[in-house]
Amino acid sequence: MAEEEGPTIELRQRKKPKSSENKESAKEEKINNTAIPERVPKHILFQRFAKIFIGCLAAVTSGMMYALYLSAYHERKFWFSNRQELEREITFQGDSAIYYSYYKDMLKAPSFERGIYELTHNNKTVSLKTINAVQQMSLYPELIASVLYQATGSNEIIEPVYFYIGIVFGLQGIYVTALFVTSWLMSGTWLAGMLTVAWFIINRVDTTRIEYSIPLRENWALPYFACQVAALTGYLKSNLNSYGERFCYLLMSASTYTFMMMWEYSHYLLFLQAISLFLLDSFSLEQSDKVHEVYKIYIFSLFLGYLLQFENSALLVSPLLSFVIALMLAKCLQLNVKKGTFVAKIMKVINFYLVCTLTVTLNIIMKMFVPHKENGHMLKFLEVKFGLNVTKNFTMNWLLCQESLQAPSQEFFLRLTQSSLLPFYILVLITCFFSMIQVIFRRINGKSLKETVTLEDGQIGERPEIIYHVIHTILLGSLAMIIEGLKYLWTPYVCMLAAFGVCSPELWMTLFKWLRLRTVHPVLLALILSMAVPTIIGLSLWKEFFPRLMTELMELQEFYDPDTVELMTWIKRQAPVAAVFAGSPQLMGVIKLCTGWMVTSLPLYNDDDLLKRNENIYQIYSKRSAEDIYKILTSYKANYLIVEDAICSEVGPVRGCRVKDLLDIANGHVVCEEGDKITYSKHGRFCHEVKINYSPYVNYFTRVYWNRSYFVYKINTVISFQS
């Protein structure tokens, strides 16, 4: 019987094996020392299968239910199915209107190839400007949606707008499912996934902007990033088999590239992820090979994206590429020294310094030799944001006044606390962080990590996927504390990390080990709490927030903007087809979508020329003469001017953040000294003066339409001076 248990194994010893030979011999010894596993009983296999099946079913169901919830809420909020096409399109505001308008253009094109050509050589949107709309606005989601709509024959079943928003809602379902799976992989129980979804939906005001702007690039892109994070979480697990590791690697590769194609700012988010992985690798947490495989995915995605995004130079000068190349070079230069020695510690510090220096140097060199149009205005904005510079520039100050670019408000933290999310997140983060610090100091002192961490060890910080998420959430949270708009990147992972922690026996066991709990068996208590605490949280959330969600679905809200509908109807019926309209960028986006007429500016902030156009057109709300405004508008070949009473007579909640106030500061028409305002302009505010219809304004502009909100003026081609 003893012979049947396994053959006798001889171990070979070598003298100081080096580099690859050392790794190979270590692998051989590990394999040779590993006992042949016994066959798992059938009832245990059945339990594992049932657990995985129920978890997958719960994950998919959660995603589907969330997508259906979004669809029902959108229908109730806008009374969407009972609206005419024009009224539906008005619900897309600002840049969202621009994205959807190009989806419409693709469906109207005689062929896909012709539609692509018209978008890449677009001269029918902005006057006197030909743009590559696909590259400049990242229109790949619209291209994919238009192809799917026509290829699947959906044009005979469903209207284009329902197909478009249906895809976005479906992606949000995938988003939730990915967060569910990530929390499940980290905690080992699908109960954590259910709690993640509950917190995500309850705090959806702070987790997503899908309710306000459906076509936003982040709504298309972040579901793919969530899938990438889920795959990366599984890939970093120590006990993953080869098939699971291969699947996670392939999923991670596909989702990384897709994420990069969907959003122009995706490489910045991946840069933060790369920093997290670099720190994970620097702590020698036995994941070096896997981390460098992820770096290869970054490089492949960047160069493939560069080729397929019309040679997008922004990807070549991105900090992600410079950082990854620096890491690769540092790895080649790194010396093989014995771990735990003083020399090894010094080498770690040198390696860290080398990577940082190489990254900055490479990025500077790339910008010197690669022609690029980087968002310089964003760098200037950050300088002003952090008090490094002071400016009177209209665009900079306008950006600083946007709520999404300011620091988070107290209401944000209050909402997270009321749903019990923030307190549990802080508990989980502190526990995992200090456990991680313990592991790092243990490694610095030369102690190796355990191959398998048991529940009794109470060392949750030894798991590499936990360390990655702790570092990543700290980086994202630090940015979210500065700019509120970045909370939509951070809060979903707050939901996931908090749910994982309260459902993980390892976290409770780590706490008990620190507290030296002896009165009750700590393992038993940890198992009980990992089931009881999330159950109590779930029941309290159900009791308090479920009735609110149902009330939202039952209430029939009516979104109706008759003034905008009348304006669009007048333009389509009365304005010449070749007319060019000027006005606020947000209104120009709606005009482009609803009428198809050409405009002078767009609500986009990634192009210096468009930013300058926006500032010039906004001068209609400044204290400038009629002649100055006329020269500005005719320089862009505008035929009609639209003045919005909401902007002209704006009473903003923040003093100095109204459009007209910012224009007065930029033009030097108002000087604020010790609270007193001194006016230097000899002209009245144009948007007020033009309504009075007296000379010289009637010489340049003729009012052709007006309602309660909008005043439309025809820009005279021949000036007739009147007394």
CSV table of N, CA, C and O in Angstrom, one decimal, residues 260-360:
chain,number,residue,atom,x,y,z
A,260,MET,N,-9.1,51.3,-23.8
A,260,MET,CA,-8.3,52.4,-24.4
A,260,MET,C,-8.9,53.0,-25.6
A,260,MET,O,-8.7,54.2,-25.9
A,261,MET,N,-9.6,52.2,-26.4
A,261,MET,CA,-10.3,52.7,-27.6
A,261,MET,C,-11.5,53.5,-27.3
A,261,MET,O,-11.9,54.4,-28.1
A,262,MET,N,-12.1,53.3,-26.2
A,262,MET,CA,-13.4,53.9,-25.9
A,262,MET,C,-13.3,55.3,-25.3
A,262,MET,O,-14.3,56.1,-25.4
A,263,TRP,N,-12.2,55.6,-24.7
A,263,TRP,CA,-12.1,56.8,-23.9
A,263,TRP,C,-10.7,57.4,-24.1
A,263,TRP,O,-9.7,56.8,-23.9
A,264,GLU,N,-10.7,58.7,-24.4
A,264,GLU,CA,-9.4,59.3,-24.7
A,264,GLU,C,-8.6,59.5,-23.5
A,264,GLU,O,-7.3,59.7,-23.6
A,265,TYR,N,-9.2,59.5,-22.3
A,265,TYR,CA,-8.4,59.6,-21.0
A,265,TYR,C,-8.1,58.3,-20.4
A,265,TYR,O,-7.7,58.3,-19.2
A,266,SER,N,-8.4,57.2,-21.0
A,266,SER,CA,-8.2,55.9,-20.4
A,266,SER,C,-6.8,55.6,-20.0
A,266,SER,O,-6.5,55.0,-19.0
A,267,HIS,N,-5.8,56.1,-20.8
A,267,HIS,CA,-4.4,55.8,-20.5
A,267,HIS,C,-3.9,56.4,-19.2
A,267,HIS,O,-3.0,56.0,-18.6
A,268,TYR,N,-4.6,57.5,-18.8
A,268,TYR,CA,-4.3,58.1,-17.5
A,268,TYR,C,-4.7,57.2,-16.3
A,268,TYR,O,-4.0,57.0,-15.3
A,269,LEU,N,-5.9,56.6,-16.5
A,269,LEU,CA,-6.4,55.7,-15.5
A,269,LEU,C,-5.5,54.4,-15.4
A,269,LEU,O,-5.2,53.9,-14.3
A,270,LEU,N,-5.1,53.9,-16.6
A,270,LEU,CA,-4.2,52.8,-16.6
A,270,LEU,C,-2.8,53.1,-16.1
A,270,LEU,O,-2.1,52.2,-15.5
A,271,PHE,N,-2.4,54.4,-16.2
A,271,PHE,CA,-1.2,54.8,-15.6
A,271,PHE,C,-1.2,54.7,-14.1
A,271,PHE,O,-0.2,54.2,-13.4
A,272,LEU,N,-2.3,55.0,-13.4
A,272,LEU,CA,-2.5,54.8,-12.0
A,272,LEU,C,-2.5,53.4,-11.6
A,272,LEU,O,-1.9,53.0,-10.6
A,273,GLN,N,-3.1,52.6,-12.5
A,273,GLN,CA,-3.0,51.1,-12.2
A,273,GLN,C,-1.6,50.6,-12.3
A,273,GLN,O,-1.2,49.7,-11.5
A,274,ALA,N,-0.9,51.1,-13.3
A,274,ALA,CA,0.5,50.6,-13.5
A,274,ALA,C,1.4,51.0,-12.3
A,274,ALA,O,2.3,50.3,-11.9
A,275,ILE,N,1.1,52.2,-11.7
A,275,ILE,CA,1.8,52.6,-10.5
A,275,ILE,C,1.5,51.6,-9.4
A,275,ILE,O,2.4,51.2,-8.6
A,276,SER,N,0.3,51.2,-9.2
A,276,SER,CA,-0.1,50.3,-8.2
A,276,SER,C,0.6,49.0,-8.4
A,276,SER,O,1.1,48.4,-7.4
A,277,LEU,N,0.7,48.5,-9.6
A,277,LEU,CA,1.4,47.2,-9.8
A,277,LEU,C,2.9,47.4,-9.6
A,277,LEU,O,3.5,46.4,-9.1
A,278,PHE,N,3.4,48.5,-9.9
A,278,PHE,CA,4.9,48.7,-9.7
A,278,PHE,C,5.2,48.7,-8.2
A,278,PHE,O,6.2,48.1,-7.8
A,279,LEU,N,4.3,49.3,-7.4
A,279,LEU,CA,4.5,49.3,-5.9
A,279,LEU,C,4.3,47.9,-5.4
A,279,LEU,O,5.1,47.4,-4.5
A,280,LEU,N,3.4,47.1,-6.0
A,280,LEU,CA,3.2,45.7,-5.6
A,280,LEU,C,4.5,44.9,-5.9
A,280,LEU,O,4.9,44.1,-5.1
A,281,ASP,N,5.1,45.2,-7.0
A,281,ASP,CA,6.3,44.5,-7.4
A,281,ASP,C,7.5,44.9,-6.6
A,281,ASP,O,8.3,44.1,-6.2
A,282,SER,N,7.5,46.2,-6.2
A,282,SER,CA,8.6,46.7,-5.5
A,282,SER,C,8.7,46.2,-4.1
A,282,SER,O,9.7,46.0,-3.5
A,283,PHE,N,7.5,45.8,-3.5
A,283,PHE,CA,7.5,45.2,-2.2
A,283,PHE,C,7.9,43.7,-2.2
A,283,PHE,O,7.8,43.0,-1.2
A,284,SER,N,8.2,43.2,-3.4
A,284,SER,CA,8.7,41.8,-3.5
A,284,SER,C,7.6,40.8,-3.0
A,284,SER,O,7.9,39.9,-2.2
A,285,LEU,N,6.4,41.0,-3.5
A,285,LEU,CA,5.3,40.1,-3.1
A,285,LEU,C,5.1,39.0,-4.0
A,285,LEU,O,4.0,38.5,-4.3
A,286,GLU,N,6.2,38.4,-4.6
A,286,GLU,CA,6.2,37.2,-5.4
A,286,GLU,C,5.3,37.3,-6.6
A,286,GLU,O,4.7,36.3,-7.0
A,287,GLN,N,5.1,38.5,-7.2
A,287,GLN,CA,4.3,38.6,-8.3
A,287,GLN,C,5.0,39.3,-9.5
A,287,GLN,O,4.4,39.8,-10.4
A,288,SER,N,6.3,39.3,-9.5
A,288,SER,CA,7.1,40.0,-10.4
A,288,SER,C,6.8,39.6,-11.9
A,288,SER,O,6.6,40.4,-12.8
A,289,ASP,N,6.8,38.3,-12.1
A,289,ASP,CA,6.6,37.8,-13.5
A,289,ASP,C,5.2,38.2,-14.0
A,289,ASP,O,5.0,38.6,-15.1
A,290,LYS,N,4.2,38.0,-13.2
A,290,LYS,CA,2.8,38.4,-13.6
A,290,LYS,C,2.7,39.9,-13.8
A,290,LYS,O,2.0,40.3,-14.8
A,291,VAL,N,3.3,40.7,-13.0
A,291,VAL,CA,3.2,42.1,-13.2
A,291,VAL,C,3.8,42.6,-14.5
A,291,VAL,O,3.3,43.4,-15.2
A,292,HIS,N,5.0,42.0,-14.8
A,292,HIS,CA,5.6,42.3,-16.1
A,292,HIS,C,4.8,41.8,-17.3
A,292,HIS,O,4.9,42.4,-18.4
A,293,GLU,N,4.0,40.8,-17.1
A,293,GLU,CA,3.1,40.4,-18.2
A,293,GLU,C,2.0,41.4,-18.4
A,293,GLU,O,1.6,41.7,-19.6
A,294,VAL,N,1.6,42.0,-17.4
A,294,VAL,CA,0.6,43.1,-17.5
A,294,VAL,C,1.2,44.3,-18.2
A,294,VAL,O,0.5,44.9,-19.0
A,295,TYR,N,2.5,44.6,-17.9
A,295,TYR,CA,3.1,45.7,-18.6
A,295,TYR,C,3.2,45.5,-20.1
A,295,TYR,O,3.0,46.4,-20.9
A,296,LYS,N,3.4,44.2,-20.5
A,296,LYS,CA,3.4,43.9,-21.9
A,296,LYS,C,2.0,44.2,-22.6
A,296,LYS,O,1.9,44.6,-23.7
A,297,ILE,N,0.9,43.9,-21.8
A,297,ILE,CA,-0.4,44.2,-22.3
A,297,ILE,C,-0.6,45.7,-22.5
A,297,ILE,O,-1.2,46.1,-23.5
A,298,TYR,N,0.0,46.5,-21.6
A,298,TYR,CA,-0.1,47.9,-21.8
A,298,TYR,C,0.6,48.4,-23.1
A,298,TYR,O,0.0,49.2,-23.8
A,299,ILE,N,1.8,47.9,-23.3
A,299,ILE,CA,2.5,48.3,-24.5
A,299,ILE,C,1.8,47.9,-25.7
A,299,ILE,O,1.7,48.6,-26.7
A,300,PHE,N,1.3,46.6,-25.8
A,300,PHE,CA,0.6,46.1,-26.9
A,300,PHE,C,-0.6,47.0,-27.2
A,300,PHE,O,-0.9,47.4,-28.3
A,301,SER,N,-1.4,47.3,-26.2
A,301,SER,CA,-2.6,48.1,-26.3
A,301,SER,C,-2.3,49.5,-26.8
A,301,SER,O,-3.0,50.1,-27.6
A,302,LEU,N,-1.2,50.1,-26.3
A,302,LEU,CA,-0.9,51.4,-26.7
A,302,LEU,C,-0.5,51.5,-28.1
A,302,LEU,O,-1.0,52.4,-28.9
A,303,PHE,N,0.3,50.6,-28.6
A,303,PHE,CA,0.8,50.7,-30.0
A,303,PHE,C,-0.3,50.3,-30.9
A,303,PHE,O,-0.5,50.9,-32.0
A,304,LEU,N,-1.1,49.3,-30.6
A,304,LEU,CA,-2.3,48.9,-31.4
A,304,LEU,C,-3.3,50.1,-31.5
A,304,LEU,O,-3.9,50.4,-32.5
A,305,GLY,N,-3.5,50.7,-30.3
A,305,GLY,CA,-4.4,51.9,-30.3
A,305,GLY,C,-3.9,53.0,-31.1
A,305,GLY,O,-4.6,53.7,-31.8
A,306,TYR,N,-2.5,53.2,-31.1
A,306,TYR,CA,-1.9,54.3,-31.9
A,306,TYR,C,-2.2,54.1,-33.3
A,306,TYR,O,-2.5,55.0,-34.1
A,307,LEU,N,-2.1,52.8,-33.8
A,307,LEU,CA,-2.2,52.5,-35.2
A,307,LEU,C,-3.7,52.6,-35.6
A,307,LEU,O,-4.0,53.2,-36.7
A,308,LEU,N,-4.6,52.2,-34.8
A,308,LEU,CA,-6.0,52.2,-35.2
A,308,LEU,C,-6.7,53.4,-34.8
A,308,LEU,O,-7.9,53.6,-35.2
A,309,GLN,N,-6.1,54.3,-34.1
A,309,GLN,CA,-6.7,55.6,-33.8
A,309,GLN,C,-6.0,56.7,-34.7
A,309,GLN,O,-5.8,57.8,-34.2
A,310,PHE,N,-5.8,56.4,-35.9
A,310,PHE,CA,-5.3,57.4,-36.9
A,310,PHE,C,-3.9,58.0,-36.4
A,310,PHE,O,-3.7,59.2,-36.4
A,311,GLU,N,-3.1,57.1,-35.9
A,311,GLU,CA,-1.7,57.5,-35.4
A,311,GLU,C,-1.9,58.6,-34.3
A,311,GLU,O,-1.3,59.6,-34.4
A,312,ASN,N,-2.6,58.2,-33.3
A,312,ASN,CA,-2.9,59.2,-32.2
A,312,ASN,C,-1.6,59.4,-31.4
A,312,ASN,O,-1.2,58.5,-30.6
A,313,SER,N,-1.0,60.5,-31.6
A,313,SER,CA,0.3,60.8,-30.9
A,313,SER,C,0.1,60.9,-29.4
A,313,SER,O,1.1,60.8,-28.7
A,314,ALA,N,-1.1,61.2,-28.9
A,314,ALA,CA,-1.3,61.4,-27.5
A,314,ALA,C,-0.9,60.1,-26.7
A,314,ALA,O,-0.5,60.1,-25.6
A,315,LEU,N,-1.1,58.9,-27.4
A,315,LEU,CA,-0.8,57.7,-26.7
A,315,LEU,C,0.8,57.5,-26.7
A,315,LEU,O,1.3,56.8,-25.7
A,316,LEU,N,1.5,58.0,-27.6
A,316,LEU,CA,2.9,57.9,-27.6
A,316,LEU,C,3.6,58.8,-26.5
A,316,LEU,O,4.6,58.4,-26.0
A,317,VAL,N,3.0,59.9,-26.3
A,317,VAL,CA,3.6,60.8,-25.3
A,317,VAL,C,2.9,60.6,-23.9
A,317,VAL,O,3.1,61.5,-23.0
A,318,SER,N,2.1,59.6,-23.8
A,318,SER,CA,1.3,59.4,-22.5
A,318,SER,C,2.3,59.0,-21.4
A,318,SER,O,3.3,58.3,-21.7
A,319,PRO,N,2.1,59.3,-20.2
A,319,PRO,CA,2.9,58.9,-19.1
A,319,PRO,C,2.9,57.4,-18.9
A,319,PRO,O,3.9,56.8,-18.4
A,320,LEU,N,1.9,56.7,-19.4
A,320,LEU,CA,1.8,55.2,-19.2
A,320,LEU,C,2.9,54.6,-20.0
A,320,LEU,O,3.6,53.7,-19.5
A,321,LEU,N,3.1,55.0,-21.3
A,321,LEU,CA,4.1,54.4,-22.1
A,321,LEU,C,5.5,54.6,-21.6
A,321,LEU,O,6.3,53.7,-21.5
A,322,SER,N,5.8,55.9,-21.2
A,322,SER,CA,7.1,56.2,-20.6
A,322,SER,C,7.4,55.4,-19.4
A,322,SER,O,8.5,54.9,-19.1
A,323,PHE,N,6.3,55.3,-18.5
A,323,PHE,CA,6.5,54.5,-17.3
A,323,PHE,C,6.8,53.1,-17.5
A,323,PHE,O,7.7,52.5,-16.9
A,324,VAL,N,6.0,52.4,-18.4
A,324,VAL,CA,6.2,51.0,-18.7
A,324,VAL,C,7.6,50.7,-19.3
A,324,VAL,O,8.3,49.8,-18.9
A,325,ILE,N,8.0,51.6,-20.2
A,325,ILE,CA,9.3,51.4,-20.8
A,325,ILE,C,10.4,51.6,-19.8
A,325,ILE,O,11.4,50.8,-19.8
A,326,ALA,N,10.2,52.6,-18.9
A,326,ALA,CA,11.2,52.7,-17.8
A,326,ALA,C,11.3,51.5,-16.9
A,326,ALA,O,12.4,51.1,-16.5
A,327,LEU,N,10.2,50.9,-16.7
A,327,LEU,CA,10.1,49.7,-15.8
A,327,LEU,C,10.9,48.5,-16.5
A,327,LEU,O,11.6,47.8,-15.9
A,328,MET,N,10.7,48.4,-17.8
A,328,MET,CA,11.3,47.4,-18.6
A,328,MET,C,12.9,47.6,-18.6
A,328,MET,O,13.6,46.6,-18.4
A,329,LEU,N,13.3,48.8,-18.8
A,329,LEU,CA,14.7,49.1,-18.8
A,329,LEU,C,15.3,48.9,-17.4
A,329,LEU,O,16.4,48.4,-17.3
A,330,ALA,N,14.6,49.3,-16.4
A,330,ALA,CA,15.1,49.1,-15.0
A,330,ALA,C,15.2,47.6,-14.7
A,330,ALA,O,16.2,47.2,-14.0
A,331,LYS,N,14.3,46.8,-15.2
A,331,LYS,CA,14.4,45.4,-14.9
A,331,LYS,C,15.7,44.8,-15.6
A,331,LYS,O,16.3,43.9,-15.0
A,332,CYS,N,16.0,45.3,-16.8
A,332,CYS,CA,17.2,44.8,-17.5
A,332,CYS,C,18.4,45.2,-16.8
A,332,CYS,O,19.4,44.5,-16.8
A,333,LEU,N,18.4,46.4,-16.1
A,333,LEU,CA,19.6,46.9,-15.4
A,333,LEU,C,19.7,46.4,-14.0
A,333,LEU,O,20.8,46.5,-13.4
A,334,GLN,N,18.7,45.8,-13.5
A,334,GLN,CA,18.6,45.4,-12.1
A,334,GLN,C,19.6,44.2,-11.9
A,334,GLN,O,19.6,43.2,-12.7
A,335,LEU,N,20.4,44.2,-10.8
A,335,LEU,CA,21.3,43.2,-10.5
A,335,LEU,C,20.6,42.1,-9.7
A,335,LEU,O,19.7,42.3,-9.0
A,336,ASN,N,21.1,40.9,-9.9
A,336,ASN,CA,20.6,39.7,-9.2
A,336,ASN,C,21.3,39.6,-7.8
A,336,ASN,O,22.5,39.2,-7.8
A,337,VAL,N,20.7,40.0,-6.8
A,337,VAL,CA,21.3,39.9,-5.5
A,337,VAL,C,20.4,39.1,-4.6
A,337,VAL,O,19.2,38.9,-4.8
A,338,LYS,N,21.0,38.6,-3.5
A,338,LYS,CA,20.2,37.8,-2.6
A,338,LYS,C,19.2,38.6,-1.9
A,338,LYS,O,19.5,39.7,-1.4
A,339,LYS,N,18.0,38.1,-1.8
A,339,LYS,CA,16.9,38.8,-1.2
A,339,LYS,C,17.1,38.9,0.3
A,339,LYS,O,17.5,38.0,1.0
A,340,GLY,N,16.8,40.1,0.9
A,340,GLY,CA,16.9,40.3,2.3
A,340,GLY,C,18.2,40.9,2.8
A,340,GLY,O,18.3,41.3,3.9
A,341,THR,N,19.2,40.9,1.9
A,341,THR,CA,20.5,41.5,2.3
A,341,THR,C,20.4,43.0,2.3
A,341,THR,O,19.5,43.6,1.7
A,342,PHE,N,21.4,43.6,2.9
A,342,PHE,CA,21.4,45.1,2.9
A,342,PHE,C,21.6,45.6,1.5
A,342,PHE,O,21.0,46.6,1.1
A,343,VAL,N,22.4,44.9,0.6
A,343,VAL,CA,22.6,45.3,-0.7
A,343,VAL,C,21.2,45.3,-1.5
A,343,VAL,O,20.9,46.2,-2.3
A,344,ALA,N,20.4,44.3,-1.2
A,344,ALA,CA,19.1,44.2,-1.9
A,344,ALA,C,18.2,45.3,-1.5
A,344,ALA,O,17.5,45.9,-2.4
A,345,LYS,N,18.3,45.8,-0.3
A,345,LYS,CA,17.5,46.9,0.2
A,345,LYS,C,17.9,48.2,-0.5
A,345,LYS,O,17.1,49.0,-0.9
A,346,ILE,N,19.2,48.3,-0.6
A,346,ILE,CA,19.7,49.5,-1.3
A,346,ILE,C,19.3,49.5,-2.8
A,346,ILE,O,18.9,50.5,-3.4
A,347,MET,N,19.4,48.3,-3.4
A,347,MET,CA,19.0,48.2,-4.8
A,347,MET,C,17.5,48.5,-5.0
A,347,MET,O,17.2,49.0,-6.1
A,348,LYS,N,16.7,48.2,-4.1
A,348,LYS,CA,15.3,48.5,-4.2
A,348,LYS,C,15.1,50.0,-4.3
A,348,LYS,O,14.3,50.5,-5.1
A,349,VAL,N,15.8,50.7,-3.4
A,349,VAL,CA,15.7,52.2,-3.4
A,349,VAL,C,16.3,52.8,-4.7
A,349,VAL,O,15.7,53.7,-5.3
A,350,ILE,N,17.4,52.2,-5.2
A,350,ILE,CA,18.0,52.7,-6.4
A,350,ILE,C,17.0,52.4,-7.6
A,350,ILE,O,16.8,53.2,-8.5
A,351,ASN,N,16.4,51.2,-7.6
A,351,ASN,CA,15.5,50.8,-8.7
A,351,ASN,C,14.3,51.8,-8.7
A,351,ASN,O,13.8,52.2,-9.8
A,352,PHE,N,13.8,52.1,-7.5
A,352,PHE,CA,12.6,53.0,-7.5
A,352,PHE,C,13.0,54.4,-8.0
A,352,PHE,O,12.3,55.0,-8.8
A,353,TYR,N,14.2,54.9,-7.6
A,353,TYR,CA,14.6,56.2,-8.1
A,353,TYR,C,14.9,56.1,-9.6
A,353,TYR,O,14.6,57.0,-10.4
A,354,LEU,N,15.5,55.0,-10.1
A,354,LEU,CA,15.8,54.8,-11.5
A,354,LEU,C,14.5,54.9,-12.4
A,354,LEU,O,14.5,55.5,-13.4
A,355,VAL,N,13.5,54.2,-11.9
A,355,VAL,CA,12.2,54.1,-12.6
A,355,VAL,C,11.6,55.5,-12.7
A,355,VAL,O,11.2,56.0,-13.8
A,356,CYS,N,11.6,56.3,-11.6
A,356,CYS,CA,11.0,57.6,-11.7
A,356,CYS,C,11.8,58.5,-12.6
A,356,CYS,O,11.2,59.3,-13.4
A,357,THR,N,13.1,58.5,-12.5
A,357,THR,CA,13.9,59.3,-13.3
A,357,THR,C,13.8,59.0,-14.8
A,357,THR,O,13.6,59.9,-15.7
A,358,LEU,N,13.8,57.7,-15.1
A,358,LEU,CA,13.7,57.3,-16.5
A,358,LEU,C,12.3,57.6,-17.1
A,358,LEU,O,12.2,58.0,-18.3
A,359,THR,N,11.3,57.5,-16.3
A,359,THR,CA,9.9,57.9,-16.8
A,359,THR,C,9.8,59.3,-17.2
A,359,THR,O,9.4,59.7,-18.3
A,360,VAL,N,10.3,60.2,-16.3
A,360,VAL,CA,10.3,61.7,-16.6
A,360,VAL,C,11.2,62.0,-17.9
A,360,VAL,O,10.8,62.7,-18.8
